[in-house]
Amino acid sequence: MREILHLAAMNPPSHTAPDAFVVHAPGRVNLIGEHTDYNDGFVLPMAIERGISLAVTRRPDGVVTVRSAHEAGAARFDLRMSLEPGRSDWARYPAGVLAGYQRLGWEIPGFDALVTTDLPSGGGLSSSAALEVATATAVEALCGRALDPLDKAILCQHAEHEFAGVPCGIMDQCAVALGRAGHALFIDCRSRAFQHVAFGSDDVALIVFNSGVRHSLADGEYARRRAECEAAAARLGCGSLRDVTPAIWAAGHRGLSALERRRADHVRSENERTVAFVAALSRGDWPAAGRLMHASHASLRDAYEVSCRELDVLCEIAAGLPGVFGCRMTGGGFGGCAIALVVAESAPAVMAALRTGYQAATGIDAEMFTTRPAAGARVLAA
Ligand code: GLA
């Protein structure tokens, strides 16, 4: 784990910290590289044009209040005491982030914050990571000092582990903190090296489609997948599934249980697809990128078993429509959203056909929108 404590001393407070401002933190989709981040693998998320805004006002008494325009009640934290895990509501995310900066020894001023969002709740577009990174960005603005954005993402990931009990990888917080307009973010989750990869052109559009099935990672399936991967890697004699070379796989895969073999095969092949997808992007080879998306979805459905009927139906409908290069579930799965890469001028017809076909097959009137890659979390206005 990258050590972030030393950085606390490196950026001294400035005296121009604002008293009232708005922070925006985007949601994210993952183009490809699913369930690979906690296996030390490759991911390619991008920040989207929807997200969370936090309207922040400094207050003098060391107290933080956070309210949401969409949920009842307000959370109140007294920063003169150290914050501990224990909440079960949405305010555990800001609580975990405040605790992270407390542990770094930062003197966090009190503030009032109001959360508004246009991200579908439970849609798997990283509303929790957006709230974490928005809170971190607000703390840094109030303090007039900042961690390196990668360290900010890691602090937020720790908050999610400890305060929400989800053993997530680093992808979501990185996408939200490090996103760049017009670019996807290629991350090597082992070294944490990342690269902004130009994504998009006037010729293609990305459709985000909310299945309407609520996705929840805290119910144990996510943690179970992670444990299954660790068991499979250990049985193959590897530190993580990232280390599984074709030779190790050929020699060892028969020693795995059928379930471990499926899990490991997904991670191994998904890493290859992610690298191939980046290469396809650099050539502008949209058909190849689309085929990799279809293959990714099939692997998540059959080998990793994190899709659901509705997401499968959606991808099947999309695959048969003219103008669709590829479609796949995105994010942790068990519901949430799918993405489709389409010929730009076909996007309205594809969306109309998806709406009708999905409604006929599932009875669900699903929300969908197009997005381009957006910038990461930032202070918008003083
Ligand atoms: C969730 C987690 C991420 C990642 C994805 C699956 O979004 O928060 O870290 O593991 O699932 O790719």
Coordinates of C-alpha atoms and ligand atoms in Angstrom, one line a residue:
M1 CA 0.0 0.0 0.0
R2 CA 1.4 3.4 -1.0
E3 CA 2.4 5.3 2.1
I4 CA 0.6 8.7 2.2
L5 CA 1.5 9.9 5.6
H6 CA 4.7 11.6 4.5
L7 CA 2.9 13.8 2.1
A8 CA 0.9 15.5 4.9
A9 CA 3.9 17.6 5.6
M10 CA 4.9 18.4 2.0
N11 CA 2.1 20.8 1.0
P12 CA 2.0 23.6 3.6
P13 CA -1.3 25.5 4.0
S14 CA -1.9 28.5 1.9
H15 CA -3.6 31.6 3.2
T16 CA -6.0 31.9 0.3
A17 CA -8.4 29.1 1.3
P18 CA -11.9 30.1 0.4
D19 CA -14.9 30.2 2.8
A20 CA -17.7 29.2 0.5
F21 CA -17.4 27.2 -2.7
V22 CA -18.9 24.3 -4.8
V23 CA -17.0 21.1 -5.5
H24 CA -18.0 18.8 -8.3
A25 CA -16.9 15.2 -8.5
P26 CA -18.0 13.1 -11.5
G27 CA -19.3 9.6 -11.5
R28 CA -17.5 7.0 -13.7
V29 CA -18.1 4.2 -16.1
N30 CA -15.5 1.5 -16.8
L31 CA -14.9 1.0 -20.5
I32 CA -13.2 -2.4 -19.9
G33 CA -11.1 -4.2 -17.2
E34 CA -13.8 -5.3 -14.8
H35 CA -12.9 -7.0 -11.5
T36 CA -9.3 -6.8 -12.3
D37 CA -8.3 -3.9 -10.1
Y38 CA -8.1 -5.9 -6.8
N39 CA -6.2 -8.5 -8.8
D40 CA -3.3 -6.1 -9.5
G41 CA -4.5 -5.9 -13.1
F42 CA -5.4 -3.3 -15.7
V43 CA -8.5 -1.1 -15.9
L44 CA -9.8 1.6 -18.3
P45 CA -12.4 3.8 -16.6
M46 CA -13.5 7.3 -17.5
A47 CA -15.2 10.1 -15.5
I48 CA -18.6 11.0 -16.9
E49 CA -20.6 14.2 -17.4
R50 CA -22.8 13.4 -14.4
G51 CA -21.7 13.5 -10.8
I52 CA -22.1 14.9 -7.3
S53 CA -21.9 18.6 -6.2
L54 CA -21.1 19.7 -2.7
A55 CA -21.9 23.3 -1.8
V56 CA -19.6 24.1 1.1
T57 CA -19.6 26.9 3.7
R58 CA -16.9 27.2 6.3
R59 CA -18.0 27.5 10.0
P60 CA -16.0 28.5 13.0
D61 CA -16.7 25.8 15.5
G62 CA -15.0 22.6 14.3
V63 CA -18.3 21.0 13.4
V64 CA -19.1 19.5 10.0
T65 CA -22.7 19.0 8.9
V66 CA -23.6 17.2 5.7
R67 CA -27.1 17.2 4.2
S68 CA -28.3 15.7 1.0
A69 CA -31.0 17.3 -1.2
H70 CA -32.2 13.7 -1.9
E71 CA -32.2 12.1 1.5
A72 CA -33.9 13.0 4.8
G73 CA -31.8 14.1 7.8
A74 CA -28.3 15.6 8.2
A75 CA -25.1 14.1 9.5
R76 CA -23.1 16.0 12.1
F77 CA -19.5 15.4 13.0
D78 CA -17.5 17.0 15.7
L79 CA -13.9 17.2 14.5
R80 CA -12.6 17.8 18.0
M81 CA -13.1 14.0 18.4
S82 CA -11.6 11.4 16.2
L83 CA -14.2 9.9 13.9
E84 CA -14.7 6.1 14.0
P85 CA -16.6 3.7 11.7
G86 CA -20.1 2.7 12.7
R87 CA -22.7 4.5 10.6
S88 CA -24.7 2.6 8.0
D89 CA -26.2 5.5 6.0
W90 CA -24.7 7.5 3.1
A91 CA -22.8 9.8 5.6
R92 CA -20.3 7.0 6.3
Y93 CA -18.5 8.0 3.1
P94 CA -17.8 11.6 4.2
A95 CA -17.1 10.4 7.7
G96 CA -14.4 8.0 6.5
V97 CA -12.8 10.7 4.4
L98 CA -12.8 13.2 7.3
A99 CA -11.2 10.5 9.5
G100 CA -8.5 9.9 6.9
Y101 CA -7.4 13.5 7.0
Q102 CA -7.7 13.6 10.8
R103 CA -5.2 10.7 10.9
L104 CA -2.8 12.6 8.7
G105 CA -2.9 15.3 11.4
W106 CA -4.6 17.9 9.3
E107 CA -6.4 20.7 11.2
I108 CA -9.8 20.5 9.3
P109 CA -12.0 23.5 9.8
G110 CA -15.7 23.1 10.4
F111 CA -18.1 23.4 7.5
D112 CA -21.6 22.8 6.3
A113 CA -22.1 20.9 3.1
L114 CA -25.1 20.2 0.9
V115 CA -25.0 17.3 -1.5
T116 CA -26.8 17.3 -4.8
T117 CA -26.4 14.7 -7.6
D118 CA -27.7 13.7 -11.0
L119 CA -26.2 10.1 -10.7
P120 CA -28.8 7.4 -10.4
S121 CA -28.6 6.0 -6.8
G122 CA -27.6 2.3 -6.8
G123 CA -26.8 2.6 -10.5
G124 CA -23.2 1.5 -10.1
L125 CA -21.7 4.8 -11.5
S126 CA -19.6 5.3 -8.4
S127 CA -21.7 7.7 -6.5
S128 CA -20.0 6.6 -3.3
A129 CA -16.5 7.3 -4.7
A130 CA -17.8 10.6 -6.0
L131 CA -19.0 11.6 -2.6
E132 CA -15.7 10.5 -1.0
V133 CA -13.6 12.4 -3.5
A134 CA -15.9 15.5 -3.3
T135 CA -15.5 15.5 0.5
A136 CA -11.7 15.2 0.2
T137 CA -11.6 18.0 -2.4
A138 CA -13.6 20.2 -0.1
V139 CA -11.3 19.4 2.9
E140 CA -8.3 20.3 0.8
A141 CA -9.8 23.5 -0.4
L142 CA -10.7 24.6 3.1
C143 CA -7.3 23.7 4.4
G144 CA -5.5 25.4 1.5
R145 CA -3.3 22.4 0.8
A146 CA -3.6 19.3 -1.2
L147 CA -2.4 15.7 -1.4
D148 CA -1.2 14.3 -4.6
P149 CA -4.4 13.3 -6.4
L150 CA -3.4 9.6 -6.4
D151 CA -2.9 9.8 -2.7
K152 CA -6.3 11.5 -2.3
A153 CA -7.8 8.6 -4.2
I154 CA -6.1 6.1 -2.0
L155 CA -7.3 7.9 1.2
C156 CA -10.8 7.7 -0.2
Q157 CA -10.4 4.0 -1.0
H158 CA -9.3 3.4 2.6
A159 CA -12.4 5.3 3.8
E160 CA -14.6 2.9 1.7
H161 CA -12.9 -0.2 3.1
E162 CA -13.1 0.9 6.7
F163 CA -16.3 3.0 7.0
A164 CA -18.4 1.2 4.3
G165 CA -17.0 -2.3 4.7
V166 CA -16.5 -2.7 0.9
P167 CA -13.0 -4.1 0.0
C168 CA -13.0 -2.3 -3.3
G169 CA -10.1 -1.8 -5.6
I170 CA -8.6 1.6 -6.6
M171 CA -10.4 2.1 -9.9
D172 CA -13.4 4.2 -8.9
Q173 CA -11.6 6.7 -6.7
C174 CA -8.9 7.1 -9.3
A175 CA -11.3 7.7 -12.1
V176 CA -13.1 10.3 -10.0
A177 CA -10.0 12.0 -8.8
L178 CA -7.8 11.8 -11.9
G179 CA -10.3 12.0 -14.8
R180 CA -9.4 14.2 -17.7
A181 CA -11.9 15.6 -20.3
G182 CA -11.7 13.7 -23.6
H183 CA -9.7 10.9 -22.1
A184 CA -10.1 7.5 -20.5
L185 CA -7.7 6.5 -17.7
F186 CA -5.6 3.4 -18.1
I187 CA -4.3 2.2 -14.7
D188 CA -1.9 -0.5 -13.9
C189 CA -3.4 -1.3 -10.5
R190 CA -0.2 -3.0 -9.3
S191 CA 2.2 -0.2 -9.8
R192 CA -0.6 2.5 -9.7
A193 CA 1.0 4.0 -12.8
F194 CA -1.7 5.6 -14.9
Q195 CA -2.0 7.1 -18.3
H196 CA -4.7 9.3 -19.9
V197 CA -5.7 7.8 -23.2
A198 CA -7.6 9.9 -25.7
F199 CA -11.1 8.5 -26.1
G200 CA -13.9 9.5 -28.3
S201 CA -14.3 11.2 -31.6
D202 CA -17.2 12.9 -33.4
D203 CA -17.9 9.5 -35.0
V204 CA -18.7 7.5 -31.9
A205 CA -20.9 7.9 -28.9
L206 CA -21.1 6.2 -25.6
I207 CA -24.5 5.4 -24.2
V208 CA -24.9 4.7 -20.4
F209 CA -28.0 2.6 -19.7
N210 CA -29.3 2.1 -16.2
S211 CA -30.9 -1.4 -15.9
G212 CA -33.0 -0.1 -13.0
V213 CA -31.8 -3.1 -11.0
R214 CA -30.2 -1.8 -7.8
H215 CA -26.6 -2.7 -7.5
S216 CA -25.2 -3.3 -4.0
L217 CA -21.6 -4.3 -3.3
A218 CA -21.9 -4.6 0.4
D219 CA -24.0 -7.7 0.4
G220 CA -21.0 -10.0 0.4
E221 CA -20.7 -11.2 -3.3
Y222 CA -18.0 -8.7 -4.1
A223 CA -15.9 -9.7 -1.1
R224 CA -16.5 -13.4 -2.0
R225 CA -15.2 -12.8 -5.6
R226 CA -12.1 -11.2 -4.2
A227 CA -11.5 -14.1 -1.8
E228 CA -12.0 -16.7 -4.7
C229 CA -9.4 -14.9 -6.8
E230 CA -6.9 -14.9 -3.9
A231 CA -7.5 -18.6 -3.4
A232 CA -7.0 -19.3 -7.1
A233 CA -3.8 -17.2 -7.3
A234 CA -2.4 -19.0 -4.2
R235 CA -3.2 -22.4 -5.7
L236 CA -1.4 -21.4 -9.0
G237 CA 1.6 -20.4 -6.8
C238 CA 1.2 -16.7 -7.7
G239 CA 1.0 -13.6 -5.5
S240 CA -2.0 -12.4 -7.6
L241 CA -3.9 -13.4 -10.7
R242 CA -1.9 -10.7 -12.5
D243 CA 1.1 -13.0 -12.4
V244 CA -0.6 -15.8 -14.3
T245 CA 1.3 -16.3 -17.5
P246 CA 0.1 -18.6 -20.3
A247 CA 2.8 -21.1 -19.1
I248 CA 1.6 -21.0 -15.4
W249 CA -2.0 -21.3 -16.6
A250 CA -1.2 -24.3 -18.8
A251 CA 0.7 -26.0 -16.1
G252 CA -1.7 -25.2 -13.2
H253 CA -5.3 -24.6 -14.2
R254 CA -6.3 -28.3 -13.9
G255 CA -5.4 -28.1 -10.2
L256 CA -8.1 -25.4 -9.6
S257 CA -11.7 -26.1 -8.7
A258 CA -14.1 -25.5 -11.5
L259 CA -15.3 -22.3 -9.8
E260 CA -11.7 -21.0 -9.2
R261 CA -10.9 -21.8 -12.9
R262 CA -13.8 -19.7 -14.1
R263 CA -12.9 -16.8 -11.8
A264 CA -9.2 -16.9 -12.8
D265 CA -9.9 -17.3 -16.4
H266 CA -12.1 -14.2 -16.4
V267 CA -9.4 -12.0 -14.7
R268 CA -6.6 -13.4 -16.9
S269 CA -8.5 -12.9 -20.2
E270 CA -10.0 -9.5 -19.1
N271 CA -6.5 -8.1 -18.5
E272 CA -5.6 -9.2 -22.1
R273 CA -8.8 -7.6 -23.4
T274 CA -8.0 -4.3 -21.6
V275 CA -4.6 -4.0 -23.1
A276 CA -6.0 -4.9 -26.6
F277 CA -8.8 -2.3 -26.1
V278 CA -6.3 0.5 -25.5
A279 CA -4.5 -0.6 -28.7
A280 CA -7.8 -0.6 -30.6
L281 CA -8.5 2.9 -29.4
S282 CA -5.2 4.2 -30.5
R283 CA -5.9 2.8 -34.0
G284 CA -9.5 4.2 -33.9
D285 CA -10.6 0.6 -34.6
W286 CA -14.1 0.8 -33.1
P287 CA -15.3 -2.6 -34.4
A288 CA -12.4 -4.3 -32.6
A289 CA -13.0 -2.3 -29.4
G290 CA -16.7 -3.3 -29.6
R291 CA -15.9 -7.0 -30.0
L292 CA -13.7 -6.8 -26.9
M293 CA -16.7 -5.2 -25.0
H294 CA -19.0 -8.1 -26.0
A295 CA -16.4 -10.7 -25.0
S296 CA -15.9 -8.9 -21.6
H297 CA -19.6 -9.0 -21.0
A298 CA -19.8 -12.7 -21.8
S299 CA -16.9 -13.5 -19.5
L300 CA -18.5 -11.4 -16.6
R301 CA -21.8 -13.3 -17.2
D302 CA -20.5 -16.8 -17.6
A303 CA -17.2 -17.1 -15.8
Y304 CA -17.3 -14.4 -13.2
E305 CA -21.0 -14.6 -12.6
V306 CA -21.6 -10.9 -11.7
S307 CA -24.2 -10.0 -14.3
C308 CA -27.9 -10.4 -14.0
R309 CA -30.7 -11.2 -16.4
E310 CA -31.6 -7.6 -17.1
L311 CA -28.1 -6.6 -18.0
D312 CA -27.8 -9.7 -20.3
V313 CA -31.1 -8.9 -22.0
L314 CA -29.9 -5.4 -22.6
C315 CA -26.6 -6.5 -24.1
E316 CA -28.3 -9.0 -26.3
I317 CA -30.7 -6.4 -27.6
A318 CA -27.9 -3.9 -28.2
A319 CA -25.8 -6.5 -30.0
G320 CA -28.5 -7.0 -32.7
L321 CA -28.9 -3.3 -33.4
P322 CA -27.3 -1.5 -36.4
G323 CA -24.7 1.0 -35.4
V324 CA -23.7 -0.8 -32.1
F325 CA -20.0 -1.7 -31.9
G326 CA -20.2 -3.3 -28.5
C327 CA -22.0 -3.4 -25.2
R328 CA -21.2 -4.6 -21.7
M329 CA -22.2 -4.2 -18.1
T330 CA -20.0 -1.7 -16.3
G331 CA -18.8 -1.6 -12.7
G332 CA -19.2 -4.2 -10.0
G333 CA -22.3 -5.8 -11.5
F334 CA -25.3 -7.5 -9.9
G335 CA -27.4 -4.8 -11.5
G336 CA -26.4 -1.2 -12.2
C337 CA -25.5 0.1 -15.6
A338 CA -24.4 -1.1 -19.0
I339 CA -22.5 0.9 -21.7
A340 CA -22.8 0.7 -25.4
L341 CA -20.3 2.1 -27.9
V342 CA -22.2 3.2 -31.0
V343 CA -21.9 5.1 -34.3
A344 CA -22.6 8.7 -33.2
E345 CA -25.4 9.3 -35.8
S346 CA -27.1 6.0 -34.8
A347 CA -27.2 6.9 -31.1
P348 CA -30.8 8.3 -31.0
A349 CA -32.2 5.3 -32.9
V350 CA -30.2 2.9 -30.8
M351 CA -31.5 4.5 -27.6
A352 CA -35.1 4.4 -28.8
A353 CA -34.8 0.7 -29.8
L354 CA -33.1 -0.2 -26.5
R355 CA -35.8 1.6 -24.5
T356 CA -38.6 -0.3 -26.4
G357 CA -36.9 -3.7 -26.4
Y358 CA -35.9 -3.5 -22.8
Q359 CA -39.3 -2.4 -21.7
A360 CA -40.9 -5.2 -23.6
A361 CA -38.5 -7.8 -22.2
T362 CA -38.4 -6.7 -18.5
G363 CA -41.2 -4.3 -17.9
I364 CA -38.7 -1.7 -16.8
D365 CA -38.6 1.8 -18.2
A366 CA -34.9 2.5 -18.0
E367 CA -33.0 5.7 -17.8
M368 CA -30.2 6.3 -20.4
F369 CA -27.9 9.1 -21.5
T370 CA -24.9 9.7 -23.6
T371 CA -21.6 11.0 -22.1
R372 CA -18.2 12.0 -23.1
P373 CA -15.2 11.6 -20.8
A374 CA -15.2 14.4 -18.2
A375 CA -12.7 16.0 -15.9
G376 CA -12.1 14.7 -12.4
A377 CA -13.1 16.3 -9.1
R378 CA -12.6 20.1 -8.8
V379 CA -13.6 23.2 -7.0
L380 CA -16.0 25.0 -9.4
A381 CA -16.8 28.4 -7.9
A382 CA -15.9 30.5 -4.9
Ligands
GLA1 C1 -16.6 -1.8 -8.0 C2 -15.3 -1.5 -7.2 C3 -14.1 -1.3 -8.1 C4 -14.0 -2.5 -9.1 C5 -15.3 -2.7 -9.8 C6 -15.3 -4.0 -10.6 O1 -16.9 -0.6 -8.8 O2 -15.5 -0.3 -6.4 O3 -12.9 -1.2 -7.3 O4 -13.5 -3.6 -8.4 O5 -16.4 -2.9 -8.8 O6 -14.4 -3.8 -11.7

